[in-house]
Amino acid sequence: MTAPQDAPLKAPWSFALPESVHRVPASALPALIERLPKAELHLHIEGSLEPELIFALAQRNGVALPYASVEALRAAYAFTDLQSFLDIYYAGASVLLQEQDFFDMAWAYLLRAQADQVVRAELFFDPQTHTERGVPFEVVIRGLHRACRQAQASLGVSADLILCFLRHLSEEEALATLQQALPYRDLFIGVGLDSAERGHPPEKFARVFAQARALGLHVVAHAGEEGPPAYVWSALDVLQVERIDHGVRSVEDPALMDRLAAQGVPLTVCPLSNLKLCVVRDLADHPLPTLLAAGLKATINADDPAYFGGYLNDNWRATFAALPQLGPAQAYALARHSLEATFAPPEVQAAWVARLDAAFEEAAAASAPLRP
Ligand SMILES: Nc1ncnc2[nH]cnc12
Ligand SMILES: [Zn+2]
């Protein structure tokens, strides 16, 4: 007699779940999560600057820091909202002066990403944070780009850069930054929008995003982190973004949820960031399961790992530990969404998805009961 087949889980996503997903027991999930190939799509490279590297660069560059030690700096990482974090984050970036500093910061992150099985990283950088202090744009982008190329060559990690405009500054300053970036057009793949969200709606940057699109650049924007669902609507309608960064407040607006699901717009969700910046009170309250159940293309990302207590796999681990609604099907969907939401060519994405499927197949086979 053959065992009755489990009814296939009804997945609301754009792909069928491989059959192996149903054969992975929940007990095998923590180890499997560590090994899954993933993409990191929401990572501010300046937010990967660990206190130890801040102190080492401060010493190398003769920069005075307002903290006596690594421990004193780390102790200041107690945030009440986005702005309280940004104040410390911009201060930390002040030690970055030379091309080698930008390389060292990005290289440290890329090594860490490789350990978390990141196959693709699309890294945000904030040039205005540096050019405002007199560091030339070229110094910033050449150091970061060299680390990305070396990651592909020696770590097998595919990495590219996304230039973010600071939304607390004016659109004129963003336009000037885009002009400054044009000679280096081949060294970055897109533009984004970050920094203080409240009071700085996406429509403030309509013209600079139109210019970026006309140049053939990819476009993404932070929206719906602290800001209202209306900012997600205008990021889609006015900026015409391809992905929404964060977007967690979309759960407050059922019509917006329908739109995001119908259009398959990826959301780059950052659970530990949301916890540390008090966007959610507890990870157990995080809307990620609701987003997935509604068929949205949600992904897990680290945002600013040096400040929020964890890199990519730390985010996966903490999120799955806090939310029992998340099982093997959701792990598969989250990893697959991340790979298919990259700006890599479709055939490259397909090769990564094949590795994802193989990881699930291997875990299912290893968990199968032995036949007598
Ligand atoms: N979480 C975040 N939100 C907005 N801007 C940022 N810059 C760095 N991290 C950020
Ligand atoms: Zn962010």
Coordinates of C-alpha atoms and ligand atoms in Angstrom, one line a residue:
M1 CA 0.0 0.0 0.0
T2 CA 1.3 3.4 -0.8
A3 CA 1.2 6.1 1.8
P4 CA -1.4 8.8 1.0
Q5 CA 0.3 11.9 -0.4
D6 CA 0.1 15.0 1.7
A7 CA -2.2 17.6 0.1
P8 CA 0.1 20.1 -1.5
L9 CA 0.4 23.3 0.6
K10 CA -1.5 26.1 -1.2
A11 CA 1.2 28.7 -1.8
P12 CA 0.0 32.2 -2.8
W13 CA 3.3 32.9 -4.6
S14 CA 4.1 33.0 -8.3
F15 CA 5.9 29.6 -8.3
A16 CA 5.0 26.1 -7.3
L17 CA 6.7 24.9 -4.2
P18 CA 9.0 22.0 -5.0
E19 CA 7.7 18.7 -3.5
S20 CA 10.9 18.4 -1.3
V21 CA 9.7 21.4 0.7
H22 CA 6.9 19.2 2.2
R23 CA 9.4 16.5 3.2
V24 CA 11.6 18.8 5.3
P25 CA 10.7 18.5 9.0
A26 CA 10.5 21.6 11.1
S27 CA 13.4 20.2 13.2
A28 CA 15.7 20.3 10.1
L29 CA 14.9 23.9 9.4
P30 CA 17.4 25.8 11.6
A31 CA 20.4 24.0 10.0
L32 CA 18.9 24.3 6.5
I33 CA 18.4 28.0 6.9
E34 CA 22.1 28.5 7.5
R35 CA 23.0 26.8 4.2
L36 CA 20.4 28.3 1.9
P37 CA 21.7 30.4 -1.0
K38 CA 20.3 33.9 -0.5
A39 CA 20.5 37.4 -1.8
E40 CA 21.0 40.5 0.3
L41 CA 19.1 43.4 -1.2
H42 CA 18.9 45.9 1.7
L43 CA 22.3 46.5 3.2
H44 CA 23.7 50.0 3.8
I45 CA 27.5 49.4 3.5
E46 CA 28.1 52.2 6.0
G47 CA 25.9 50.3 8.4
S48 CA 28.2 47.3 8.3
L49 CA 31.0 49.4 9.9
E50 CA 31.7 47.5 13.2
P51 CA 33.0 49.5 16.2
E52 CA 36.3 47.8 16.0
L53 CA 36.8 48.9 12.4
I54 CA 35.6 52.5 13.3
F55 CA 38.3 52.7 16.0
A56 CA 41.0 51.2 13.7
L57 CA 40.1 53.6 10.8
A58 CA 40.0 56.6 13.3
Q59 CA 43.5 55.7 14.4
R60 CA 44.8 55.2 10.8
N61 CA 43.3 58.6 9.8
G62 CA 43.9 60.6 12.9
V63 CA 40.2 61.2 13.5
A64 CA 39.1 61.9 17.1
L65 CA 36.0 60.0 18.2
P66 CA 33.6 61.2 21.0
Y67 CA 33.8 57.7 22.6
A68 CA 36.6 56.3 24.8
S69 CA 36.5 52.7 23.6
V70 CA 34.8 50.2 21.4
E71 CA 32.7 49.1 24.4
A72 CA 31.6 52.7 25.0
L73 CA 30.6 53.1 21.4
R74 CA 28.7 49.9 21.3
A75 CA 26.9 50.9 24.5
A76 CA 25.5 53.9 22.7
Y77 CA 23.6 51.7 20.3
A78 CA 20.3 52.0 22.1
F79 CA 17.8 53.5 19.7
T80 CA 14.3 54.9 20.2
D81 CA 13.5 55.5 16.5
L82 CA 15.1 55.9 13.1
Q83 CA 16.6 59.4 13.8
S84 CA 18.3 58.4 17.0
F85 CA 20.1 55.7 15.0
L86 CA 20.9 58.0 12.0
D87 CA 22.7 60.5 14.3
I88 CA 25.2 57.8 15.4
Y89 CA 25.4 56.1 12.0
Y90 CA 26.5 59.4 10.3
A91 CA 29.0 60.0 13.1
G92 CA 30.5 56.5 12.6
A93 CA 31.0 57.1 8.9
S94 CA 33.2 60.2 9.7
V95 CA 36.3 57.9 9.9
L96 CA 36.0 57.0 6.2
L97 CA 38.5 59.2 4.3
Q98 CA 40.6 57.2 1.8
E99 CA 39.7 54.8 -1.0
Q100 CA 41.3 52.0 1.1
D101 CA 38.9 52.7 4.0
F102 CA 35.9 52.2 1.7
F103 CA 37.5 49.0 0.3
D104 CA 38.2 47.7 3.8
M105 CA 34.7 48.3 5.0
A106 CA 33.0 46.6 2.0
W107 CA 35.5 43.8 2.0
A108 CA 34.8 43.0 5.7
Y109 CA 31.1 42.9 4.9
L110 CA 31.5 40.7 1.8
L111 CA 33.6 38.1 3.8
R112 CA 30.8 38.0 6.3
A113 CA 28.2 37.7 3.6
Q114 CA 30.0 34.7 2.1
A115 CA 29.9 33.0 5.4
D116 CA 26.0 33.4 5.4
Q117 CA 25.8 31.8 1.9
V118 CA 25.0 35.2 0.3
V119 CA 25.4 34.6 -3.5
R120 CA 24.3 38.1 -4.5
A121 CA 24.6 41.4 -2.6
E122 CA 23.2 44.7 -3.9
L123 CA 24.8 47.3 -1.6
F124 CA 23.5 50.7 -0.8
F125 CA 26.0 53.5 -0.3
D126 CA 25.3 57.1 0.8
P127 CA 27.8 59.4 -1.2
Q128 CA 26.4 62.6 0.3
T129 CA 27.5 61.5 3.8
H130 CA 31.0 61.6 2.5
T131 CA 31.1 64.3 -0.2
E132 CA 29.6 66.7 2.4
R133 CA 32.8 66.1 4.5
G134 CA 35.0 66.8 1.5
V135 CA 35.7 63.2 0.5
P136 CA 35.6 63.1 -3.3
F137 CA 32.8 60.9 -4.9
E138 CA 35.5 59.1 -6.9
V139 CA 37.3 58.0 -3.7
V140 CA 34.1 56.5 -2.3
I141 CA 32.9 54.6 -5.4
R142 CA 36.4 53.3 -6.4
G143 CA 37.0 51.7 -3.0
L144 CA 33.6 50.1 -2.9
H145 CA 33.6 49.0 -6.5
R146 CA 37.1 47.3 -6.1
A147 CA 35.7 45.3 -3.2
C148 CA 32.7 44.2 -5.2
R149 CA 34.9 43.0 -8.1
Q150 CA 37.3 41.2 -5.8
A151 CA 34.3 39.5 -4.1
Q152 CA 33.1 38.1 -7.4
A153 CA 36.7 36.9 -8.3
S154 CA 37.8 35.4 -5.1
L155 CA 34.7 34.7 -3.0
G156 CA 32.2 33.8 -5.6
V157 CA 29.8 36.5 -4.3
S158 CA 28.2 38.6 -6.9
A159 CA 28.0 42.2 -5.7
D160 CA 26.9 45.6 -7.1
L161 CA 26.3 49.1 -5.8
I162 CA 23.1 51.2 -5.5
L163 CA 23.6 54.9 -4.9
C164 CA 21.2 56.3 -2.3
F165 CA 20.1 59.9 -2.0
L166 CA 19.6 61.2 1.5
R167 CA 16.0 62.3 1.7
H168 CA 16.6 64.8 4.6
L169 CA 18.6 66.9 2.0
S170 CA 17.0 68.7 -1.0
E171 CA 16.2 67.4 -4.4
E172 CA 18.7 69.9 -5.8
E173 CA 21.4 68.2 -3.8
A174 CA 20.3 64.8 -5.1
L175 CA 20.4 66.1 -8.7
A176 CA 23.9 67.4 -8.1
T177 CA 24.9 64.0 -6.7
L178 CA 23.5 62.2 -9.7
Q179 CA 25.5 64.6 -12.0
Q180 CA 28.7 63.9 -10.0
A181 CA 28.1 60.2 -10.4
L182 CA 27.7 60.2 -14.2
P183 CA 31.4 59.7 -15.0
Y184 CA 31.2 56.5 -12.9
R185 CA 27.9 55.3 -14.4
D186 CA 29.3 51.9 -15.1
L187 CA 30.3 51.4 -11.4
F188 CA 26.8 51.3 -10.0
I189 CA 23.5 49.7 -11.1
G190 CA 20.8 51.8 -9.5
V191 CA 19.6 54.5 -7.2
G192 CA 17.7 54.4 -3.9
L193 CA 16.3 56.8 -1.3
D194 CA 17.1 56.5 2.4
S195 CA 17.6 58.5 5.7
A196 CA 14.8 60.2 7.7
E197 CA 11.5 59.2 6.2
R198 CA 8.9 61.2 8.0
G199 CA 8.2 64.6 6.4
H200 CA 10.3 63.6 3.3
P201 CA 7.8 61.9 1.0
P202 CA 9.0 60.1 -2.2
E203 CA 7.4 62.8 -4.4
K204 CA 10.1 65.3 -3.2
F205 CA 12.5 63.3 -5.4
A206 CA 10.3 62.9 -8.5
R207 CA 12.7 64.7 -10.9
V208 CA 15.9 63.0 -9.9
F209 CA 14.3 59.5 -10.1
A210 CA 12.9 60.4 -13.5
Q211 CA 16.5 61.3 -14.6
A212 CA 17.9 58.1 -13.1
R213 CA 15.2 56.0 -15.0
A214 CA 16.0 57.7 -18.2
L215 CA 19.7 56.8 -17.7
G216 CA 18.6 53.1 -17.5
L217 CA 19.4 52.8 -13.8
H218 CA 17.4 50.6 -11.5
V219 CA 15.3 52.4 -9.0
V220 CA 14.3 51.5 -5.4
A221 CA 13.3 53.5 -2.3
H222 CA 12.8 53.2 1.4
A223 CA 9.1 53.6 2.1
G224 CA 6.7 52.4 4.8
E225 CA 9.4 51.9 7.5
E226 CA 8.3 54.8 9.8
G227 CA 6.4 56.6 7.1
P228 CA 2.7 55.9 6.2
P229 CA 1.4 53.6 3.5
A230 CA 0.8 56.7 1.4
Y231 CA 4.6 56.9 0.9
V232 CA 4.6 53.3 -0.5
W233 CA 1.9 54.4 -3.0
S234 CA 3.9 57.4 -4.1
A235 CA 7.2 55.4 -4.3
L236 CA 5.3 53.1 -6.8
D237 CA 3.3 55.7 -8.7
V238 CA 5.7 58.8 -8.7
L239 CA 9.2 57.2 -8.4
Q240 CA 8.1 54.0 -10.3
V241 CA 10.4 51.9 -8.1
E242 CA 11.1 48.3 -8.8
R243 CA 11.4 47.3 -5.1
I244 CA 10.2 48.8 -1.9
D245 CA 12.8 48.9 0.9
H246 CA 11.1 47.9 4.2
G247 CA 7.4 48.5 3.3
V248 CA 6.2 46.9 6.5
R249 CA 3.6 49.5 7.2
S250 CA 1.8 48.4 4.0
V251 CA -0.1 45.9 6.2
E252 CA -2.1 48.9 7.4
D253 CA -3.7 49.3 3.9
P254 CA -5.5 46.3 2.3
A255 CA -5.7 48.0 -1.1
L256 CA -1.9 48.5 -1.1
M257 CA -1.3 44.9 -0.1
D258 CA -3.5 43.8 -3.1
R259 CA -1.5 46.1 -5.4
L260 CA 1.9 44.9 -4.1
A261 CA 0.8 41.2 -4.5
A262 CA -0.7 41.7 -7.9
Q263 CA 2.3 43.5 -9.3
G264 CA 4.8 41.2 -7.6
V265 CA 6.7 44.1 -6.1
P266 CA 9.5 42.8 -3.9
L267 CA 9.7 44.2 -0.3
T268 CA 13.2 44.2 1.3
V269 CA 12.1 43.6 4.9
C270 CA 14.6 44.0 7.8
P271 CA 13.3 42.3 11.0
L272 CA 16.1 43.1 13.4
S273 CA 16.3 46.7 12.2
N274 CA 12.5 47.0 12.8
L275 CA 13.0 45.7 16.3
K276 CA 16.0 47.9 17.2
L277 CA 14.3 51.0 15.7
C278 CA 11.0 50.3 17.6
V279 CA 9.0 49.9 14.4
V280 CA 7.7 46.7 16.0
R281 CA 7.6 46.1 19.8
D282 CA 8.6 42.5 19.6
L283 CA 9.7 40.2 16.7
A284 CA 6.7 38.0 17.6
D285 CA 4.6 40.9 16.4
H286 CA 6.4 41.3 13.1
P287 CA 4.1 41.4 10.0
L288 CA 6.4 39.2 7.9
P289 CA 4.0 36.2 8.1
T290 CA 1.1 38.4 7.1
L291 CA 3.0 39.8 4.1
L292 CA 3.9 36.2 2.9
A293 CA 0.4 34.9 3.5
A294 CA -1.0 37.7 1.3
G295 CA 1.3 36.6 -1.5
L296 CA 3.8 39.5 -1.3
K297 CA 7.3 39.0 -2.5
A298 CA 8.9 39.6 0.9
T299 CA 12.6 39.0 1.6
I300 CA 14.8 39.1 4.7
N301 CA 17.7 41.5 4.9
A302 CA 20.1 43.0 7.5
D303 CA 19.9 46.8 6.8
D304 CA 22.7 48.0 9.1
P305 CA 24.1 44.8 10.7
A306 CA 26.8 46.5 12.8
Y307 CA 24.2 48.6 14.6
F308 CA 21.2 46.2 14.8
G309 CA 22.8 43.1 16.2
G310 CA 23.0 40.8 13.3
Y311 CA 24.0 39.9 9.7
L312 CA 21.7 38.1 7.3
N313 CA 21.6 34.7 8.9
D314 CA 21.2 36.3 12.3
N315 CA 18.0 38.0 10.9
W316 CA 16.7 34.7 9.5
R317 CA 17.5 32.8 12.8
A318 CA 15.8 35.4 15.1
T319 CA 12.8 35.8 12.8
F320 CA 12.1 32.1 12.5
A321 CA 12.6 31.6 16.2
A322 CA 10.1 34.3 17.1
L323 CA 7.4 33.4 14.6
P324 CA 6.2 29.8 14.6
Q325 CA 4.0 30.5 11.6
L326 CA 7.2 30.4 9.5
G327 CA 8.1 26.9 8.4
P328 CA 9.9 25.2 5.4
A329 CA 7.5 26.7 2.8
Q330 CA 8.1 30.2 4.0
A331 CA 11.8 29.7 4.2
Y332 CA 11.8 28.5 0.6
A333 CA 9.6 31.4 -0.5
L334 CA 11.8 34.0 1.3
A335 CA 15.0 32.7 -0.2
R336 CA 13.5 32.3 -3.7
H337 CA 12.0 35.8 -3.5
S338 CA 15.4 37.2 -2.6
L339 CA 17.1 35.5 -5.6
E340 CA 14.4 36.5 -8.1
A341 CA 14.2 40.1 -6.8
T342 CA 17.9 40.8 -7.7
F343 CA 18.9 42.8 -10.7
A344 CA 21.0 39.9 -12.0
P345 CA 20.1 38.4 -15.4
P346 CA 17.3 35.8 -15.4
E347 CA 19.6 32.9 -16.3
V348 CA 21.9 33.7 -13.4
Q349 CA 18.9 33.9 -11.1
A350 CA 17.7 30.5 -12.4
A351 CA 21.1 29.0 -11.6
W352 CA 20.8 30.2 -8.0
V353 CA 17.2 28.9 -7.7
A354 CA 18.5 25.5 -8.9
R355 CA 21.0 25.6 -5.9
L356 CA 18.1 26.5 -3.6
D357 CA 16.1 23.6 -4.9
A358 CA 19.1 21.3 -4.4
A359 CA 19.5 22.4 -0.8
F360 CA 15.9 21.5 0.0
E361 CA 16.2 18.2 -1.8
E362 CA 19.3 17.3 0.2
A363 CA 17.6 18.3 3.5
A364 CA 14.5 16.2 2.6
A365 CA 16.6 13.2 1.7
A366 CA 18.7 13.5 4.8
S367 CA 15.5 13.5 6.9
A368 CA 13.8 10.6 5.2
P369 CA 13.2 7.6 7.5
L370 CA 15.5 4.6 6.7
R371 CA 13.7 1.7 5.0
P372 CA 14.1 -1.7 6.8
Ligands
LIG1 N1 16.9 51.8 8.2 C1 17.2 52.9 7.5 N2 16.2 53.7 7.1 C2 16.5 54.8 6.4 N3 17.7 55.2 6.1 C3 18.7 54.4 6.5 N4 20.1 54.6 6.4 C4 20.6 53.5 6.9 N5 19.7 52.7 7.5 C5 18.5 53.2 7.2
ZN2 ZN 17.7 50.7 5.0

